[in-house]
mmCIF file of N, CA and C in Angstrom:
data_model
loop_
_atom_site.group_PDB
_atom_site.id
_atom_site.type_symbol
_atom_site.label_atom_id
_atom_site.label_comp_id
_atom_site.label_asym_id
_atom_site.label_seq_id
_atom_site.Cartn_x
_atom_site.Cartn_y
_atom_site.Cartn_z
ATOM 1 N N UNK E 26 0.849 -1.189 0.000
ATOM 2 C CA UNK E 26 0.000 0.000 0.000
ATOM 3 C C UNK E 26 0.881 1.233 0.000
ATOM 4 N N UNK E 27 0.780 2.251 -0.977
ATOM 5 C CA UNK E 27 1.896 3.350 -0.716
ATOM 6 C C UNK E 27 0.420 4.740 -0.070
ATOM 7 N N UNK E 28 0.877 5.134 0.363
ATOM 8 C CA UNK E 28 0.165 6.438 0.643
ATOM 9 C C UNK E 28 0.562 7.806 1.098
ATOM 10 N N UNK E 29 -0.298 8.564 0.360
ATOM 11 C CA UNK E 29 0.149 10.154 -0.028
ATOM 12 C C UNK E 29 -0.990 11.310 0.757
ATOM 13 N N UNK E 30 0.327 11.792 2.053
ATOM 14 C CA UNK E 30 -1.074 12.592 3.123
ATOM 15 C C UNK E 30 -0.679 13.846 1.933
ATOM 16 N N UNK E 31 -1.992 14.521 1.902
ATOM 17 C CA UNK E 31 -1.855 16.148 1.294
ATOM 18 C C UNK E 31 -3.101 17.216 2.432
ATOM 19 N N UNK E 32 -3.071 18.171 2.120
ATOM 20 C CA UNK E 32 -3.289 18.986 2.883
ATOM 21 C C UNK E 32 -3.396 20.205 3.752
ATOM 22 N N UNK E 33 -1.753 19.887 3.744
ATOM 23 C CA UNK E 33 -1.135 20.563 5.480
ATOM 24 C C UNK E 33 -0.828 22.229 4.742
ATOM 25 N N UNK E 34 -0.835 23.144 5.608
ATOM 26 C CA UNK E 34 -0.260 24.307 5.185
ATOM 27 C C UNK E 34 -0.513 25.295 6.195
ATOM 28 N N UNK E 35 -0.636 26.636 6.016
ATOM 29 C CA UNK E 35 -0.278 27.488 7.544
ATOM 30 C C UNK E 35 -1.442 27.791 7.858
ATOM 31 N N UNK E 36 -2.098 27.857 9.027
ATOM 32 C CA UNK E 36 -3.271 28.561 9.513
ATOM 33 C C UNK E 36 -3.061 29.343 11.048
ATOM 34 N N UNK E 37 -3.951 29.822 10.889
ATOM 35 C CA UNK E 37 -4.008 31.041 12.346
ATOM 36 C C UNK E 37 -5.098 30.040 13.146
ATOM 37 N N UNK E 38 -4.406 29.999 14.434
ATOM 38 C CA UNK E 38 -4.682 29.880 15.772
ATOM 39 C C UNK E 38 -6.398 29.661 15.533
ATOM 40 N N UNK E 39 -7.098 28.633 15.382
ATOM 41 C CA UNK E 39 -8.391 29.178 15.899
ATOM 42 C C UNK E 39 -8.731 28.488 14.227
ATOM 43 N N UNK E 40 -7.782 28.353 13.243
ATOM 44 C CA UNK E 40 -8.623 27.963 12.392
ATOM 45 C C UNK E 40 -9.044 26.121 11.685
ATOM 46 N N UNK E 41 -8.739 25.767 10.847
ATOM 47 C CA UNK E 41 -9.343 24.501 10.595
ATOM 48 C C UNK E 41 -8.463 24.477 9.122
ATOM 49 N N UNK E 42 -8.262 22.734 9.132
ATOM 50 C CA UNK E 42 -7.345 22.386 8.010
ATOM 51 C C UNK E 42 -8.250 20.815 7.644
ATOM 52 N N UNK E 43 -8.376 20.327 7.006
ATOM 53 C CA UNK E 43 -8.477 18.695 6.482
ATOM 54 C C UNK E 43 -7.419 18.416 5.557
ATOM 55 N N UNK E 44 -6.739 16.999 6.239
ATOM 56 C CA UNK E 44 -5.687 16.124 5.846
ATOM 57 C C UNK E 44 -6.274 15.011 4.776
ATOM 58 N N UNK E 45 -6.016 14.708 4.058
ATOM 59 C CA UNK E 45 -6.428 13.636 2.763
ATOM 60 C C UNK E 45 -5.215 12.868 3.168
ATOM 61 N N UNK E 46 -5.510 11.373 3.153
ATOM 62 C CA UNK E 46 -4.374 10.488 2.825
ATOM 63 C C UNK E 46 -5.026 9.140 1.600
ATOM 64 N N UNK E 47 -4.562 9.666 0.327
ATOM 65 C CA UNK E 47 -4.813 8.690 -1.108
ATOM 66 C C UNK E 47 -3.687 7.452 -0.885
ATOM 67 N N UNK E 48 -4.700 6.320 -0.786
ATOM 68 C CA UNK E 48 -3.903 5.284 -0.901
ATOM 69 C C UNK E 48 -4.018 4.959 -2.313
ATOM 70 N N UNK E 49 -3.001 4.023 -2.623
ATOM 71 C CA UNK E 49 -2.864 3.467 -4.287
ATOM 72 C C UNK E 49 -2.078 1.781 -4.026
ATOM 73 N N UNK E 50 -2.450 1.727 -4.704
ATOM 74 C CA UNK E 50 -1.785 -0.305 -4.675
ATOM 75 C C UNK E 50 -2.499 -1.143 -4.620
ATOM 76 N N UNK E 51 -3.290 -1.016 -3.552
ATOM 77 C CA UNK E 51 -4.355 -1.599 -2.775
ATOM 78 C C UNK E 51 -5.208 -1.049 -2.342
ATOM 79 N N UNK E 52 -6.641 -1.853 -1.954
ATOM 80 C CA UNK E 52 -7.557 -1.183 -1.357
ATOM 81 C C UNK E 52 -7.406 -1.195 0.103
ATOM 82 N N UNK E 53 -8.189 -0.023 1.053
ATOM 83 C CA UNK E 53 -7.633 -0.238 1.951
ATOM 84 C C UNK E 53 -8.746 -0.224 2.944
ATOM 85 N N UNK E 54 -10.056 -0.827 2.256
ATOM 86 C CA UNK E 54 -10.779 -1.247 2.982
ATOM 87 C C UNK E 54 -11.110 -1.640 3.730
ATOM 88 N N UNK E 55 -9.953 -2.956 4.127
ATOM 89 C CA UNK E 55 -9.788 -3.774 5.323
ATOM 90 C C UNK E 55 -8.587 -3.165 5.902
ATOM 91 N N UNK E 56 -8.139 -2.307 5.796
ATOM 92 C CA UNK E 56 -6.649 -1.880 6.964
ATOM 93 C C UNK E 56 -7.484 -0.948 8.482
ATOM 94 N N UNK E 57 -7.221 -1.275 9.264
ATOM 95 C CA UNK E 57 -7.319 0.216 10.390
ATOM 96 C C UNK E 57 -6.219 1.270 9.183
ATOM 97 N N UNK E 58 -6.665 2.625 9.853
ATOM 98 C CA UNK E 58 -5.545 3.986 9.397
ATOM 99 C C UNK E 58 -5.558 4.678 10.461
ATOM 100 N N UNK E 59 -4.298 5.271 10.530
ATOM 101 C CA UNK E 59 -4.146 5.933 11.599
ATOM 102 C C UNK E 59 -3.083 7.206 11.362
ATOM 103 N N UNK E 60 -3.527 8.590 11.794
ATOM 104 C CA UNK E 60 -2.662 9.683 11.592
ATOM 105 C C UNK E 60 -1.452 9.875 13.167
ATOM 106 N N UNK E 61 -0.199 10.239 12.782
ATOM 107 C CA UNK E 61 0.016 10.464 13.721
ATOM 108 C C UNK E 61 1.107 11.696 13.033
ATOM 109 N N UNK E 62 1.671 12.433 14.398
ATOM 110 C CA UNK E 62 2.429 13.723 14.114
ATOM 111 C C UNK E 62 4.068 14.012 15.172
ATOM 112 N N UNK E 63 4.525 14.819 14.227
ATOM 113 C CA UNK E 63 6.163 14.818 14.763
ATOM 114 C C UNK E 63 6.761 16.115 14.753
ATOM 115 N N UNK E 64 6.905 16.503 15.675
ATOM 116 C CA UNK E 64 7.316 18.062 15.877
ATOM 117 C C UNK E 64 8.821 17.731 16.039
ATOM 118 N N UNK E 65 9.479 19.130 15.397
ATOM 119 C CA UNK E 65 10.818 18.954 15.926
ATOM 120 C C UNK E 65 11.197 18.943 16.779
ATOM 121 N N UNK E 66 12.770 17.445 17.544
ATOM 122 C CA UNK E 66 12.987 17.466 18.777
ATOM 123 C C UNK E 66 12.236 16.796 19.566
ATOM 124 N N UNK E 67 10.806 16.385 18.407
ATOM 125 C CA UNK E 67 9.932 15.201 19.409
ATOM 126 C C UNK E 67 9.931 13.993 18.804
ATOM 127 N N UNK E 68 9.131 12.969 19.688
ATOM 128 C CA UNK E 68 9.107 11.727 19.055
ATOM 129 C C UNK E 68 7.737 12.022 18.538
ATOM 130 N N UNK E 69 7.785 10.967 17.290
ATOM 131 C CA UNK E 69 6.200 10.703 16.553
ATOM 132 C C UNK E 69 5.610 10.407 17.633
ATOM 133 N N UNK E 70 3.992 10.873 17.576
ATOM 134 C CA UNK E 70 3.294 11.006 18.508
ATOM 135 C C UNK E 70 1.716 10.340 17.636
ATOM 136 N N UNK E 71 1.078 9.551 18.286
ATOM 137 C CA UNK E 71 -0.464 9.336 18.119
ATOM 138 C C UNK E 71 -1.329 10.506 17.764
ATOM 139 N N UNK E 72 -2.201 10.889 17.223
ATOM 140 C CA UNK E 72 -3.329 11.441 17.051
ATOM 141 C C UNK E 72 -4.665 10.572 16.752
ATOM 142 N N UNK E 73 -4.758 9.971 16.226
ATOM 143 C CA UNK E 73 -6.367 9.446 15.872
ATOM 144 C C UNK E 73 -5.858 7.987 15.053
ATOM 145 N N UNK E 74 -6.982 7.383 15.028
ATOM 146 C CA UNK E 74 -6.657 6.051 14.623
ATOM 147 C C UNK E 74 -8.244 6.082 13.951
ATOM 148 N N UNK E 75 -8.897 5.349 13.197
ATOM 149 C CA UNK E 75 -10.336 4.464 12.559
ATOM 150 C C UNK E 75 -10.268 2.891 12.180
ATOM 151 N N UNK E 76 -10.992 2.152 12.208
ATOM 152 C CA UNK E 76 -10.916 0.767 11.608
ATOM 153 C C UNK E 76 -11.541 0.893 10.188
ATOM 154 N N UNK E 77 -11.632 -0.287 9.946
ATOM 155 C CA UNK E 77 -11.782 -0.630 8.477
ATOM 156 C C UNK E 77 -12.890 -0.112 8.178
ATOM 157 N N UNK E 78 -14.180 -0.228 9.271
ATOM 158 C CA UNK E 78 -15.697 0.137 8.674
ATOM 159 C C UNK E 78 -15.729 1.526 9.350
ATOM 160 N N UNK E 79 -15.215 2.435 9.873
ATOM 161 C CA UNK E 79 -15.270 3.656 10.227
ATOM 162 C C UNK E 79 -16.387 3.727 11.424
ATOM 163 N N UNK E 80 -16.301 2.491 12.361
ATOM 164 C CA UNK E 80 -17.372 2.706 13.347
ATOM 165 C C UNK E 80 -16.577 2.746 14.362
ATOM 166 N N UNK E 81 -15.233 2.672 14.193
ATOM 167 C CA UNK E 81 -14.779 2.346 15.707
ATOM 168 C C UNK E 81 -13.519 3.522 15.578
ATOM 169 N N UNK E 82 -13.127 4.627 16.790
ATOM 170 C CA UNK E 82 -12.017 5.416 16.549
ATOM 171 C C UNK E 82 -11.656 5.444 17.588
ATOM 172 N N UNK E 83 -9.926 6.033 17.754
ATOM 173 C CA UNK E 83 -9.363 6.133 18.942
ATOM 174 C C UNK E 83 -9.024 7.993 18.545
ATOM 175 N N UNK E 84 -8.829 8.442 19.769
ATOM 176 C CA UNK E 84 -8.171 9.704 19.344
ATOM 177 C C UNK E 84 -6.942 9.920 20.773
ATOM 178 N N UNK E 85 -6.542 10.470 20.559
ATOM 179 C CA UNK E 85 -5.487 11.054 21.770
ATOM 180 C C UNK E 85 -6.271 12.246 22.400
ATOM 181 N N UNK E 86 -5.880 12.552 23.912
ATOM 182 C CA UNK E 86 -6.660 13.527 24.468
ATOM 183 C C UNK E 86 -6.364 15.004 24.300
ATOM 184 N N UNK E 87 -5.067 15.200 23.530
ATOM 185 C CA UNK E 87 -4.668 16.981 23.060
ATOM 186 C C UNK E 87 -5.857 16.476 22.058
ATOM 187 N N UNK E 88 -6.742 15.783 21.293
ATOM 188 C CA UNK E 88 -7.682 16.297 20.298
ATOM 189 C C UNK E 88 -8.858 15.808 20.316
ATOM 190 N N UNK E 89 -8.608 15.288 21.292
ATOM 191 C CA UNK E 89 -10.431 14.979 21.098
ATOM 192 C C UNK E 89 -11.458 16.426 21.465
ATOM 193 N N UNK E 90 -12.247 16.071 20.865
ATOM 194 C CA UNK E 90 -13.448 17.114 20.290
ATOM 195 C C UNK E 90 -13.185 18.199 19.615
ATOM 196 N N UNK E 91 -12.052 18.111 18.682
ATOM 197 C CA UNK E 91 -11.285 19.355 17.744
ATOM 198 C C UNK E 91 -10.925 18.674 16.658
ATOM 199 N N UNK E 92 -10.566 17.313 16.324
ATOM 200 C CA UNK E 92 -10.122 16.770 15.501
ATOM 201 C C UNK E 92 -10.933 15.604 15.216
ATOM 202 N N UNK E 93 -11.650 15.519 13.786
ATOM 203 C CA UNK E 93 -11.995 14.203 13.562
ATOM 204 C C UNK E 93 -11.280 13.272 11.992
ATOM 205 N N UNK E 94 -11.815 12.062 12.804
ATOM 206 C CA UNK E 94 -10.913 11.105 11.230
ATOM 207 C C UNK E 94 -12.080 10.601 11.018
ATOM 208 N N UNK E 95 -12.329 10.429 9.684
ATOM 209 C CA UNK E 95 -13.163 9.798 8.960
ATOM 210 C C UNK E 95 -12.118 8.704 7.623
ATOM 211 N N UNK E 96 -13.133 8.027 6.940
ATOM 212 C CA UNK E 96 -12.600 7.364 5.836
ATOM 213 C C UNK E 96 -13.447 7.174 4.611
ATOM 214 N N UNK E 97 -13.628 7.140 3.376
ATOM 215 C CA UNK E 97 -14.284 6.509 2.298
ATOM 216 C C UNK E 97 -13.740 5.645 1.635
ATOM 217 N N UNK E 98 -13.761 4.145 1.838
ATOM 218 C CA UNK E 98 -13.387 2.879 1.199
ATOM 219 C C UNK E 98 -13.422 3.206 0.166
ATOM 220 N N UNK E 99 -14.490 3.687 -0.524
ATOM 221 C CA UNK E 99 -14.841 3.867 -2.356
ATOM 222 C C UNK E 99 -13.734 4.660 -3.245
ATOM 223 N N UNK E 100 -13.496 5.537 -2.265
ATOM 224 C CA UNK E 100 -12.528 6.586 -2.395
ATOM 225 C C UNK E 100 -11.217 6.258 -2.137
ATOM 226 N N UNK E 101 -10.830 5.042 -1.413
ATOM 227 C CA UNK E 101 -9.798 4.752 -0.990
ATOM 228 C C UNK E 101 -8.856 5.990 0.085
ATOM 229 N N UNK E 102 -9.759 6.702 0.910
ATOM 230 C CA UNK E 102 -9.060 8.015 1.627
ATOM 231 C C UNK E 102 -9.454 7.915 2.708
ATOM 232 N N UNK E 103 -8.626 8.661 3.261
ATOM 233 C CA UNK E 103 -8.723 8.601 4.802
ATOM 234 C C UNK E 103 -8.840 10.496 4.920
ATOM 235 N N UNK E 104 -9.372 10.751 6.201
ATOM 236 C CA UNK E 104 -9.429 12.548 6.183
ATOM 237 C C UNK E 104 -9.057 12.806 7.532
ATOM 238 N N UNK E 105 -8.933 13.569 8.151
ATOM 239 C CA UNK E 105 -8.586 14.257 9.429
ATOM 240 C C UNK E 105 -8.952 15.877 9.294
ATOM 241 N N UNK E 106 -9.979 16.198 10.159
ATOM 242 C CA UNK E 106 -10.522 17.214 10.011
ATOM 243 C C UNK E 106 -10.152 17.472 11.214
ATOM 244 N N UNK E 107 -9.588 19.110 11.180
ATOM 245 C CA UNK E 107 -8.743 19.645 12.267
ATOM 246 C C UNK E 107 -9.347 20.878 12.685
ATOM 247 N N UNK E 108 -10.067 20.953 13.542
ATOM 248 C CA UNK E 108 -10.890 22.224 13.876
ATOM 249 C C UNK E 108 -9.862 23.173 15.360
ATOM 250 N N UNK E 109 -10.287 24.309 15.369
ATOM 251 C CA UNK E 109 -9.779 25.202 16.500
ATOM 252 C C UNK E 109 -8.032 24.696 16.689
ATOM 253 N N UNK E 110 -7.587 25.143 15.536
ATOM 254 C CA UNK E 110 -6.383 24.625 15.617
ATOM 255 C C UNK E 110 -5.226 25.215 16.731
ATOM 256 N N UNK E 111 -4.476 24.859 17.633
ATOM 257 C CA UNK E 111 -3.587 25.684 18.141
ATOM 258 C C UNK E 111 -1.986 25.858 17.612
ATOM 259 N N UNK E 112 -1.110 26.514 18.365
ATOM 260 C CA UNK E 112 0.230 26.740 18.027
ATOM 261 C C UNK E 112 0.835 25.119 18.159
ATOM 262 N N UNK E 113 0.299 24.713 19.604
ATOM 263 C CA UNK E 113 1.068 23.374 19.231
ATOM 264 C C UNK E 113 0.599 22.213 18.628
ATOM 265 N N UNK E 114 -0.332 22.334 17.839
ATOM 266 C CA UNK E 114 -0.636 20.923 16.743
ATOM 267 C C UNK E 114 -0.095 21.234 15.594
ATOM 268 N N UNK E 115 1.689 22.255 15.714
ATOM 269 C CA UNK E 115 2.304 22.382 14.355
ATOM 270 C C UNK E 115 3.184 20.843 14.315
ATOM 271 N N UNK E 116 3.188 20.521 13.489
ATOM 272 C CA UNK E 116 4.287 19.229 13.553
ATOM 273 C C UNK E 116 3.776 18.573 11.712
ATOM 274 N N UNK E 117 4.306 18.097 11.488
ATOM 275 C CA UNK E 117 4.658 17.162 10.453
ATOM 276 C C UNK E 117 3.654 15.799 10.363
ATOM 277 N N UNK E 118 2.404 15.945 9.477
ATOM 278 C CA UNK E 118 1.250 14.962 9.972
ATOM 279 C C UNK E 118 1.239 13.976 8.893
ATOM 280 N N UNK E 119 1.558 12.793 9.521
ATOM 281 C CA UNK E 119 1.528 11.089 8.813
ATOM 282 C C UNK E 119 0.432 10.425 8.815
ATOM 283 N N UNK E 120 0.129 9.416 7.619
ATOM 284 C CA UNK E 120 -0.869 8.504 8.181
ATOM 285 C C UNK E 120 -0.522 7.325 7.774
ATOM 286 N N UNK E 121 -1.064 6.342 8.208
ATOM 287 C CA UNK E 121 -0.006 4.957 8.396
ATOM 288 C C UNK E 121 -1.680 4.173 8.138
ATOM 289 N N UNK E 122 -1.610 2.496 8.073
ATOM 290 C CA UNK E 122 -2.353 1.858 7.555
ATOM 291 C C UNK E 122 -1.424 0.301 8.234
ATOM 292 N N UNK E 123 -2.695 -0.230 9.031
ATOM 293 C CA UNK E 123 -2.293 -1.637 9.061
ATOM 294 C C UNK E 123 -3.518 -2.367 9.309
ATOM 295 N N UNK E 124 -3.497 -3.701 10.000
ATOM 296 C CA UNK E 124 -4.829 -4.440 9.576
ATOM 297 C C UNK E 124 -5.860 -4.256 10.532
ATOM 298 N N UNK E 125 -4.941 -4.325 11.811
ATOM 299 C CA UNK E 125 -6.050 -3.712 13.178
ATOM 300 C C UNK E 125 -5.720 -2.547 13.859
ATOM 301 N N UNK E 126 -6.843 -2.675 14.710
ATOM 302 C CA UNK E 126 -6.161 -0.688 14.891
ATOM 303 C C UNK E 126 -5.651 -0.632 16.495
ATOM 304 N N UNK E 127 -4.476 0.354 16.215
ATOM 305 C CA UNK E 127 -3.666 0.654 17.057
ATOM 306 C C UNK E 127 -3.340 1.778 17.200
ATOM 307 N N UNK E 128 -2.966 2.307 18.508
ATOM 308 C CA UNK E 128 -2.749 3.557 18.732
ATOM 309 C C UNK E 128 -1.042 3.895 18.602
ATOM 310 N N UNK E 129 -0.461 2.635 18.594
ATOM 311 C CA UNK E 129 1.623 2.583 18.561
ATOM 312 C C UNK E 129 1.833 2.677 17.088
ATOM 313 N N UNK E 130 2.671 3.483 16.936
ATOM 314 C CA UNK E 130 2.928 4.041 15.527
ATOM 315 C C UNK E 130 4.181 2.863 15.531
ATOM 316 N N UNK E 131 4.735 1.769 16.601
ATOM 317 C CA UNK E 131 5.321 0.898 15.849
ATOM 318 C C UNK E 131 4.592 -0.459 15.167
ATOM 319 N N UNK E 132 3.083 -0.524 15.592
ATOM 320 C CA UNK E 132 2.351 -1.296 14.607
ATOM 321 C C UNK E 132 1.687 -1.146 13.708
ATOM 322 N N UNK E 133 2.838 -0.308 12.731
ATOM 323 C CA UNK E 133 1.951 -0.035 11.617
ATOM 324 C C UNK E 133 2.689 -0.165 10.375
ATOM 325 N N UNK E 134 2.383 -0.816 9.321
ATOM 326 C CA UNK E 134 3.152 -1.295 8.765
ATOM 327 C C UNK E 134 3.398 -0.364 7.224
ATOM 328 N N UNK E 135 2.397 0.557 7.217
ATOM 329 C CA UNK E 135 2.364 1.193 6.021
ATOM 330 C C UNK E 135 2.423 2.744 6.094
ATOM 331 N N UNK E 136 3.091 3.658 5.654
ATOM 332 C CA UNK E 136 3.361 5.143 5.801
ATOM 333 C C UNK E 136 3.698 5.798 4.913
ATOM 334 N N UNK E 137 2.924 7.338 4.999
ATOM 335 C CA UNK E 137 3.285 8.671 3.690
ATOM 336 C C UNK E 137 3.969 8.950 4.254
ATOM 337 N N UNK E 138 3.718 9.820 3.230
ATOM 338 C CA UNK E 138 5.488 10.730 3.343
ATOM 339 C C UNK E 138 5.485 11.867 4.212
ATOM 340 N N UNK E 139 4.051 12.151 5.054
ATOM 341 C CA UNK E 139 3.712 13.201 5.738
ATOM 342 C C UNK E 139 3.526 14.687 4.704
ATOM 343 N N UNK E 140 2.942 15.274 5.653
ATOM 344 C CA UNK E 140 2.425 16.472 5.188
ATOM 345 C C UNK E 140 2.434 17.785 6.629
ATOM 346 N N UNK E 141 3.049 19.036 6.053
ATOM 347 C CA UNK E 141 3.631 19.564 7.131
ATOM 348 C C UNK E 141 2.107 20.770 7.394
ATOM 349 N N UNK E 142 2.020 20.984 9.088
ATOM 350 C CA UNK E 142 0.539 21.817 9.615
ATOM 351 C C UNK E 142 1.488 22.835 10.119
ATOM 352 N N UNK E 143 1.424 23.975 10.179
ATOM 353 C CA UNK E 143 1.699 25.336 10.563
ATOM 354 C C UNK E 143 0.544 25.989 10.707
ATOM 355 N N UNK E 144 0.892 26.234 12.807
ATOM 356 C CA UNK E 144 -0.146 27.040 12.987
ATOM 357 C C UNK E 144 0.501 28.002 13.596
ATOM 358 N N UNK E 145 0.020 29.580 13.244
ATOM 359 C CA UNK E 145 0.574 30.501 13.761
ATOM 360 C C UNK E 145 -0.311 31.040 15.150
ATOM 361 N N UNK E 146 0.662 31.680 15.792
ATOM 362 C CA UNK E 146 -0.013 32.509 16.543
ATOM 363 C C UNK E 146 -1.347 33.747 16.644
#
């Protein structure tokens, strides 16, 4: 499965971004997906996870009720909708793909190339 997050770019404090991640190779119907993010000087960090049928999600607690993940099988995409954004959800945002869902970005077997979020003050 290769996959390509797009998206990311600068916003002010307070505003809202959606992340696309296009898979190609495969369908990725049956994978969990999961976004996660990397600020400089930090380790990759969790943000949100979905399963295959989009009924089941995990999120981390810097985003819950500001950030949602959705998916369209048909579409083969995954989304991350980023509301009331702050200074520190700037970091470098990935999304990864494996079969069940997990919140450890070391069980995951598939990853873009990321896509970079700048939020200003």
């Amino acid at each position: 499965v290769q996959l390509q997050a797009s998206g990311g770019g600068l916003v002010q404090a307070g505003g809202s971004l959606r992340l696309s991640c296009l898979a190609s190779g495969r369908t990725i119907s049956t994978y969990a997906m999961g976004w996660f993010r990397q600020s400089p000087g930090k380790e990759r960090e969790f943000v949100t996870a979905i399963n295959w049928s989009g009924e089941i999600t995990y999120y981390a607690d810097s985003v819950k009720g500001r950030f949602t993940i959705s998916r369209d099988n048909a579409k083969n995409t995954v989304y991350l909708q980023m509301n009331s954004l702050r200074p520190e959800d700037t970091a470098v945002y990935y999304c990864a793909a494996r079969y069940t869902l997990s919140r450890s970005s070391y069980e995951y077997e598939y990853w873009g190339q990321g896509t970079l979020v700048t939020v200003s003050s």
